[in-house]
Short mmCIF file of C-alpha atoms in Angstrom, two decimals:
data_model
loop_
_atom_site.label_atom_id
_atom_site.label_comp_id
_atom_site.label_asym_id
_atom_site.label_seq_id
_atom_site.Cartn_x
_atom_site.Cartn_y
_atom_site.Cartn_z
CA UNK A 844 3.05 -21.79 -1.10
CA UNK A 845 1.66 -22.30 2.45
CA UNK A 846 -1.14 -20.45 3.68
CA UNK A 847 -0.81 -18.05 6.36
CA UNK A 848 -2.47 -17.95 9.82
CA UNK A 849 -2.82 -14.52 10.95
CA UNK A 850 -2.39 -14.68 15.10
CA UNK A 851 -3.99 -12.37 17.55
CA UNK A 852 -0.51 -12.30 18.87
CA UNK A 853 0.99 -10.78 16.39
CA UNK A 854 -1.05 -8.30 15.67
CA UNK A 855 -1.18 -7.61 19.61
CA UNK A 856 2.39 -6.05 18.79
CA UNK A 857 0.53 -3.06 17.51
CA UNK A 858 -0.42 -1.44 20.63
CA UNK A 859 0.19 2.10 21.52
CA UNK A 860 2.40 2.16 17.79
CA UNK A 861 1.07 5.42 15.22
CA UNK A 862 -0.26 4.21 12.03
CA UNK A 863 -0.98 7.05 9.38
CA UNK A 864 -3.18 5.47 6.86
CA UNK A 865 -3.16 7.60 3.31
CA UNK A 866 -5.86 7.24 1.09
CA UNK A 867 -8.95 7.93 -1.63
CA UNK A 868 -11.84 6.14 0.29
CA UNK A 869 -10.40 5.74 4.07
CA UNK A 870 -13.80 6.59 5.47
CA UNK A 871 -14.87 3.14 3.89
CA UNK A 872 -13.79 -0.20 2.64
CA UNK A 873 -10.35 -1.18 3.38
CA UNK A 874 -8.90 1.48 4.95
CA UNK A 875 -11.71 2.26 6.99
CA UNK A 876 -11.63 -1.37 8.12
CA UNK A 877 -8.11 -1.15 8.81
CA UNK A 878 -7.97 2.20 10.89
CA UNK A 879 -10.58 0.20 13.19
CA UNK A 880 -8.49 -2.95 13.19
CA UNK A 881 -5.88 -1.15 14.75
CA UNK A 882 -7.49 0.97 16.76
CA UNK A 883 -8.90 -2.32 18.28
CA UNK A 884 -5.36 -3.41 18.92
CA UNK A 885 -4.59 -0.28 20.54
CA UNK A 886 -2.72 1.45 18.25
CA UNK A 887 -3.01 5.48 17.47
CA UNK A 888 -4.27 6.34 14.02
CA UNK A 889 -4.37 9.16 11.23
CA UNK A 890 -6.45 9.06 8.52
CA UNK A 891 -5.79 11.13 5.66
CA UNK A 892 -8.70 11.07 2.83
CA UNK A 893 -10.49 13.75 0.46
CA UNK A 894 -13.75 12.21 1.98
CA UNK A 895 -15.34 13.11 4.95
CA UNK A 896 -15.33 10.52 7.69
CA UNK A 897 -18.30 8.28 8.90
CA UNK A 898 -20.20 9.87 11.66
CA UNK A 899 -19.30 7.13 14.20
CA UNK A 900 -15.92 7.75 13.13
CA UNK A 901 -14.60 11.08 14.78
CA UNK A 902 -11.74 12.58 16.46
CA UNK A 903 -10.77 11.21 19.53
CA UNK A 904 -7.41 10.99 21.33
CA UNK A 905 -6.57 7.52 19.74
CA UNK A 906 -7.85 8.47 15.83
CA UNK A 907 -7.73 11.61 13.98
CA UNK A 908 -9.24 12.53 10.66
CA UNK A 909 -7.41 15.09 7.89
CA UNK A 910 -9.11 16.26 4.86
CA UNK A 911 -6.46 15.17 2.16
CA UNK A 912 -6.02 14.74 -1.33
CA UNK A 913 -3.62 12.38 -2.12
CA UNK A 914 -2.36 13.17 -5.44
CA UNK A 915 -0.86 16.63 -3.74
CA UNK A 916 2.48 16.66 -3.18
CA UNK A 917 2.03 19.28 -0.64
CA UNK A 918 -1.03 18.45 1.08
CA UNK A 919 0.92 14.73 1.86
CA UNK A 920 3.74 16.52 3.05
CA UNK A 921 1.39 18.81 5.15
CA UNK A 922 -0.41 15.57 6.11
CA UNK A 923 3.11 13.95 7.47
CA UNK A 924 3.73 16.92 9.57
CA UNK A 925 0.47 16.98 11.07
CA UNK A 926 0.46 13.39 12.11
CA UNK A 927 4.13 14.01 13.28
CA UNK A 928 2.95 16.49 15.66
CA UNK A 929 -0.31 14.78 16.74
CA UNK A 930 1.57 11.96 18.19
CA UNK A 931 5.23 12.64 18.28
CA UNK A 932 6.22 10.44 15.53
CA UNK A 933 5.13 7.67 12.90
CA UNK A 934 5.67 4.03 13.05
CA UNK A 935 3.22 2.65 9.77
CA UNK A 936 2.39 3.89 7.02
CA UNK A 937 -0.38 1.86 4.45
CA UNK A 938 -0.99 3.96 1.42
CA UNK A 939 -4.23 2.43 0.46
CA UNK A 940 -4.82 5.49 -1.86
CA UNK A 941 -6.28 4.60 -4.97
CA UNK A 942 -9.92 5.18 -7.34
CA UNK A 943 -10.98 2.55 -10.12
CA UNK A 944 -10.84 2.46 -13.93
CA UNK A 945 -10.65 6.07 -15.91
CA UNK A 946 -9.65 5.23 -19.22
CA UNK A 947 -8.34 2.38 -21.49
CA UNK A 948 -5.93 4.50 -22.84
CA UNK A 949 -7.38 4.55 -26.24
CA UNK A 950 -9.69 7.29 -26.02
CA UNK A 951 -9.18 9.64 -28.94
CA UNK A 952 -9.60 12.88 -27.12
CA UNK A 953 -9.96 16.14 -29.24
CA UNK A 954 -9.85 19.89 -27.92
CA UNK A 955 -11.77 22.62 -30.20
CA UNK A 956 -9.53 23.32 -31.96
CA UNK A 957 -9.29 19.24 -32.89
CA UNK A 958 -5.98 19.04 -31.90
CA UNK A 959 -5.27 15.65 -30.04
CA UNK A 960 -5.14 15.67 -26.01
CA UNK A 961 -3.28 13.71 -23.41
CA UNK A 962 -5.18 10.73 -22.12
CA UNK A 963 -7.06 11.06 -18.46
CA UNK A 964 -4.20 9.81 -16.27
CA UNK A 965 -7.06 10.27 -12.81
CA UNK A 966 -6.16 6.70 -11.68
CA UNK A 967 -2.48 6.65 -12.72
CA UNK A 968 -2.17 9.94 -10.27
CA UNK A 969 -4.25 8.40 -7.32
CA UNK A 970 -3.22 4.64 -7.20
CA UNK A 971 0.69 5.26 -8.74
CA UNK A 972 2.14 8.29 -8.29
CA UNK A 973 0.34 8.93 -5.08
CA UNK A 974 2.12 5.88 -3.40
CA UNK A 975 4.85 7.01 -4.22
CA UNK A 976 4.81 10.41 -2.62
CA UNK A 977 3.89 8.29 0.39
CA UNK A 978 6.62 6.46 0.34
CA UNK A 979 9.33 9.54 0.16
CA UNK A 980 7.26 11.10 2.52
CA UNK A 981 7.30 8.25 5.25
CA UNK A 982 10.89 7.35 5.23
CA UNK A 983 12.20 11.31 5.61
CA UNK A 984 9.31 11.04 8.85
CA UNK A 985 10.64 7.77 10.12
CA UNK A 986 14.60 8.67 9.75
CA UNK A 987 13.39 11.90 11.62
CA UNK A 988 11.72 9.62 14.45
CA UNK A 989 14.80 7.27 14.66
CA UNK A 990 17.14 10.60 15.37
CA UNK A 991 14.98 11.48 18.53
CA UNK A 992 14.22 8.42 19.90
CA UNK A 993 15.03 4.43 19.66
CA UNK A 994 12.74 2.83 17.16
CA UNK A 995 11.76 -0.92 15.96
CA UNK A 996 11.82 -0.93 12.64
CA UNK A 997 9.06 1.22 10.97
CA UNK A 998 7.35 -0.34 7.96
CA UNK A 999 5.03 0.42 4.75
CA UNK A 1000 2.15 -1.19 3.67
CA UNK A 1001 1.02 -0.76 -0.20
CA UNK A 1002 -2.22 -1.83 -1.42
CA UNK A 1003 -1.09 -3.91 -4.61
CA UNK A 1004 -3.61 -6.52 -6.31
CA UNK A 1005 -4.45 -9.40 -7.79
CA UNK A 1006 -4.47 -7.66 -10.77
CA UNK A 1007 -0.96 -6.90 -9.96
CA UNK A 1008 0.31 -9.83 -11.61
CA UNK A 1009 -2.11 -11.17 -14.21
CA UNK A 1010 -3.81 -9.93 -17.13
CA UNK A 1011 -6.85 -7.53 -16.31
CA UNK A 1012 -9.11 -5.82 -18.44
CA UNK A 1013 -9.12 -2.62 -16.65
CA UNK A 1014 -5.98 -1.15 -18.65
CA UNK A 1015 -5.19 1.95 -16.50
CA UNK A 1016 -5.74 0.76 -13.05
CA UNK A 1017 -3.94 -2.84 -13.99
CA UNK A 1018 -0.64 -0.77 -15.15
CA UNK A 1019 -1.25 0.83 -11.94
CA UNK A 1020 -1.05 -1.94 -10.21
CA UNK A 1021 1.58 -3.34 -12.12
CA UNK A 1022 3.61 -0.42 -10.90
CA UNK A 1023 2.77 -0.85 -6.79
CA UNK A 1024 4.48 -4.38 -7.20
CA UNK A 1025 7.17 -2.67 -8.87
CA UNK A 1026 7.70 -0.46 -5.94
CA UNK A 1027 7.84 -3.20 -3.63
CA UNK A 1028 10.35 -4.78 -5.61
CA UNK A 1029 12.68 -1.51 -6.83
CA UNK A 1030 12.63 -0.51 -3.00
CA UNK A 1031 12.77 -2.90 -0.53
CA UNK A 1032 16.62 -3.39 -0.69
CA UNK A 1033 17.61 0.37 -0.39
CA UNK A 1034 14.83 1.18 2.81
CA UNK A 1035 16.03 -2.01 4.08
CA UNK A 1036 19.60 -1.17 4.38
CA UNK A 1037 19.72 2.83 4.44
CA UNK A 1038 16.21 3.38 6.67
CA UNK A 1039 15.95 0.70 8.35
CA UNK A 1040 12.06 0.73 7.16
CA UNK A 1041 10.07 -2.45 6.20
CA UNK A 1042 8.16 -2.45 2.69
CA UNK A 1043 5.50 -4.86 1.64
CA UNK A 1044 2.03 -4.83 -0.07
CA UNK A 1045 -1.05 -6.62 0.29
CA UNK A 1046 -3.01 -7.95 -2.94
CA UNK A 1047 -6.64 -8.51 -2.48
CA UNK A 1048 -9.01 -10.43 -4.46
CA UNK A 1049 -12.39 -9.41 -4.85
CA UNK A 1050 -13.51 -7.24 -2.05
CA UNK A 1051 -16.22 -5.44 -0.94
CA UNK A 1052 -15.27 -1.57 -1.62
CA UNK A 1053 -17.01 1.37 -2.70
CA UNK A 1054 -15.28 0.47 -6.03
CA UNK A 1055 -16.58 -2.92 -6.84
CA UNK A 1056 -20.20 -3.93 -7.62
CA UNK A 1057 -20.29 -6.48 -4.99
CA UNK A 1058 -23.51 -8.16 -5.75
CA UNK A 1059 -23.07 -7.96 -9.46
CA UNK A 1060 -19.78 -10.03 -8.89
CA UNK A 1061 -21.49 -12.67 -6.45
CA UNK A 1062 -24.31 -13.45 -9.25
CA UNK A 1063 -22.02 -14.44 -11.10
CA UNK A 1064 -20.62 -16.87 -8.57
CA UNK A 1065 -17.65 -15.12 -7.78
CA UNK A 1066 -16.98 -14.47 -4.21
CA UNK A 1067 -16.32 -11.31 -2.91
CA UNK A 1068 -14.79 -10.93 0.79
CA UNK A 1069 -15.02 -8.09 3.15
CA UNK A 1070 -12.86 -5.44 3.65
CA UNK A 1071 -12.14 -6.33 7.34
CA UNK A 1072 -10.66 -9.38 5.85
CA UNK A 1073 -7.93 -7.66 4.22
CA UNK A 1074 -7.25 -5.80 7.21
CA UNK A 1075 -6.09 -8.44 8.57
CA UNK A 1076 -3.10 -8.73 6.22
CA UNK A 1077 -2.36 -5.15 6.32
CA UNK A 1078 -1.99 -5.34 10.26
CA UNK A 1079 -0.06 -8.34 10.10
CA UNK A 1080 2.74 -6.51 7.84
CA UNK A 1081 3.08 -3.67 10.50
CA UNK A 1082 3.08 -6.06 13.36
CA UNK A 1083 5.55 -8.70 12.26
CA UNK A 1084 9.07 -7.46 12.19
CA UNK A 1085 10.20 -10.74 10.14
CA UNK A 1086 8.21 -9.71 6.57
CA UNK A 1087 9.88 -7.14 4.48
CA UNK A 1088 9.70 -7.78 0.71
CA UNK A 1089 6.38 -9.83 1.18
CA UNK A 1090 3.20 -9.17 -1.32
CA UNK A 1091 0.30 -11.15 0.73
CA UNK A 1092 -2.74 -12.03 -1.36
CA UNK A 1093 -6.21 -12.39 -0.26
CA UNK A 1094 -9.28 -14.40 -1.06
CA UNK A 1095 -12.18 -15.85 0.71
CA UNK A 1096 -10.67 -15.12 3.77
CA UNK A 1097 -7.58 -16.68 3.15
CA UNK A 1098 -4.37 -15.26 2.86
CA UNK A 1099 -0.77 -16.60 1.19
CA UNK A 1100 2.47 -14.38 0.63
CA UNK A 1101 3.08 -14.71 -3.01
CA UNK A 1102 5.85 -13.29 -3.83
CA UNK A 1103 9.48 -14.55 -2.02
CA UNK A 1104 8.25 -17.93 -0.92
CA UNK A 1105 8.87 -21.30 -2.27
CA UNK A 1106 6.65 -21.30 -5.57
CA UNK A 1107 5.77 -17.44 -5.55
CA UNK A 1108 6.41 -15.06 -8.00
CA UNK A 1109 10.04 -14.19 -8.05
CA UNK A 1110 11.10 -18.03 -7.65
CA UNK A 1111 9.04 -18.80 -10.43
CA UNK A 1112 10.63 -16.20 -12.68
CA UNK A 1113 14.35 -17.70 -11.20
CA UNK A 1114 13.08 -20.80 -13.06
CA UNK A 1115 12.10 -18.79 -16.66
CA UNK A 1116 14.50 -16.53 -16.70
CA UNK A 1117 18.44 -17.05 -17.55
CA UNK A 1118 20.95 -15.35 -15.02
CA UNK A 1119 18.69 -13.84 -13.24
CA UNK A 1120 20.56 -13.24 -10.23
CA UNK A 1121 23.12 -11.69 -12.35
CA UNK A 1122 20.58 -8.84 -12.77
CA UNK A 1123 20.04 -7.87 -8.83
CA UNK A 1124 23.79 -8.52 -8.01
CA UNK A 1125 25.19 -6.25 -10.94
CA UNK A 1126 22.47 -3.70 -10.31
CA UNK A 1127 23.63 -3.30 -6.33
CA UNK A 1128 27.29 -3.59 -7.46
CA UNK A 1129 26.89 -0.38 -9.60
CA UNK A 1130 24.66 1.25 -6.69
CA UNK A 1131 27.53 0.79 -4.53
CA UNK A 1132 29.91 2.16 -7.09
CA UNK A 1133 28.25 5.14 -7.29
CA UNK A 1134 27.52 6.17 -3.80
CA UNK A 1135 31.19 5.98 -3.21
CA UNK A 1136 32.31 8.12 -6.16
#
């Protein structure tokens, strides 16, 4: 897999384009270092978080903040329309939403009655099914945009992560995880060909959020990058029309796209797995069986 140069060109392409950047923690860490990426670039930005924003961080014409909790169907949908209106129409989406590790999912959890209860599914509701409401959400707001006016294609950006593909002791926010790579995978035929809307994720290694204990993790020798770092990969997606169906991972400043090229993920499964293009071939057959009946 080769390593890819992120170009000051590209990410030029930006300008004057709406990003609406949905999260838990936008105010800080990634997606505050991406909402000032692009507003760098030129682009127009809405950030939608349950956190209040920095103080250097407030409304202007170019950036606008909405109070927004994520795991609410409604308040995304309200969120959508807001941004919608703002600036007459959305061209990115990155649903960076997402909160650490709840539970391991073998809590034994009694009421007073000592009756068993249902697990604490906090992280499986911000960093899963959140994402998911973004991604409904965006594609109604970008077919809407398309009907008014000519569009590039728009595209979606879904924080994924290392853990993403690998073991990780963290058992509710790795099945999480698990799950964000699943919608990049489940999705990125269909928005393709019936929205003309570009999905891909980005997969970070350690970095410096308000989730990780940074300097813990360096004492140990690990490194941990910086959130602006990341950015970088998340701008990239929006800016470069050619990526759709790309998972870009992240360390020490260093990015490669791990998942369609030469080596990556899905070519390595081609080589473990027996007819396994039978699987995506029959699936899209019976897709297109259906739609016509």
């Amino acid at each position: 897999m080769a390593q890819i140069t992120v170009s000051d060109d590209i990410l030029a392409n930006i300008k004057d384009q709406v990003v609406l950047i949905t999260v838990q923690g936008g105010s800080s860490g990634i997606g505050r270092a991406t909402a000032q990426l692009c507003l760098d670039l030129g682009a127009r930005v809405v950030v939608g978080d349950l956190n209040p924003p920095n103080p250097e961080f407030k409304d202007t014409e170019k950036v606008h903040y909405l109070e927004v909790d994520v795991t609410s169907w409604e308040i995304q949908r309200n969120m959508f329309d807001q941004a919608d209106k703002l600036f007459g129409g959305i061209d990115h989406v990155f649903a960076n939403a997402g909160v650490g590790p709840t539970t391991d999912f073998l809590d034994i959890n009694l009421n007073e009655a000592g009756e068993l209860q249902p697990p604490n599914l906090r992280t499986i509701n911000a960093s899963l099914i959140s994402p998911l409401y973004t991604i409904n959400l965006a594609q109604a707001y970008m077919k809407q945009l398309a009907s008014r006016r000519p569009v590039r294609t728009g595209s979606i950006v879904l924080t994924a992560s290392a853990s993403s593909f690998q073991n990780f002791s963290a058992p509710d926010y790795t099945i999480a995880k698990h799950g964000v790579l699943g919608m990049v995978r489940g999705l990125v035929h269909k928005l393709e060909i019936e929205c003309n809307i570009r999905l891909n994720a980005v997969a970070p290694s350690w970095t410096q959020t308000g989730m990780v204990p940074a300097d813990y993790i360096r004492a140990m020798g690990v490194p941990v990058q910086s959130p602006e770092v990341v950015a970088q990969s998340v701008v990239l997606l929006f800016a470069d029309e050619a990526r759709h169906g790309e998972v870009i991972y992240s360390s020490e400043g260093k990015f490669q796209e791990i998942n369609k090229a030469d080596g990556g993920l899905l070519s390595m499964a081609r080589k473990l797995l027996f007819n396994d293009d039978n699987l995506e071939g029959v699936m899209r057959s019976m897709n297109a069986r259906a739609a016509q009946s």
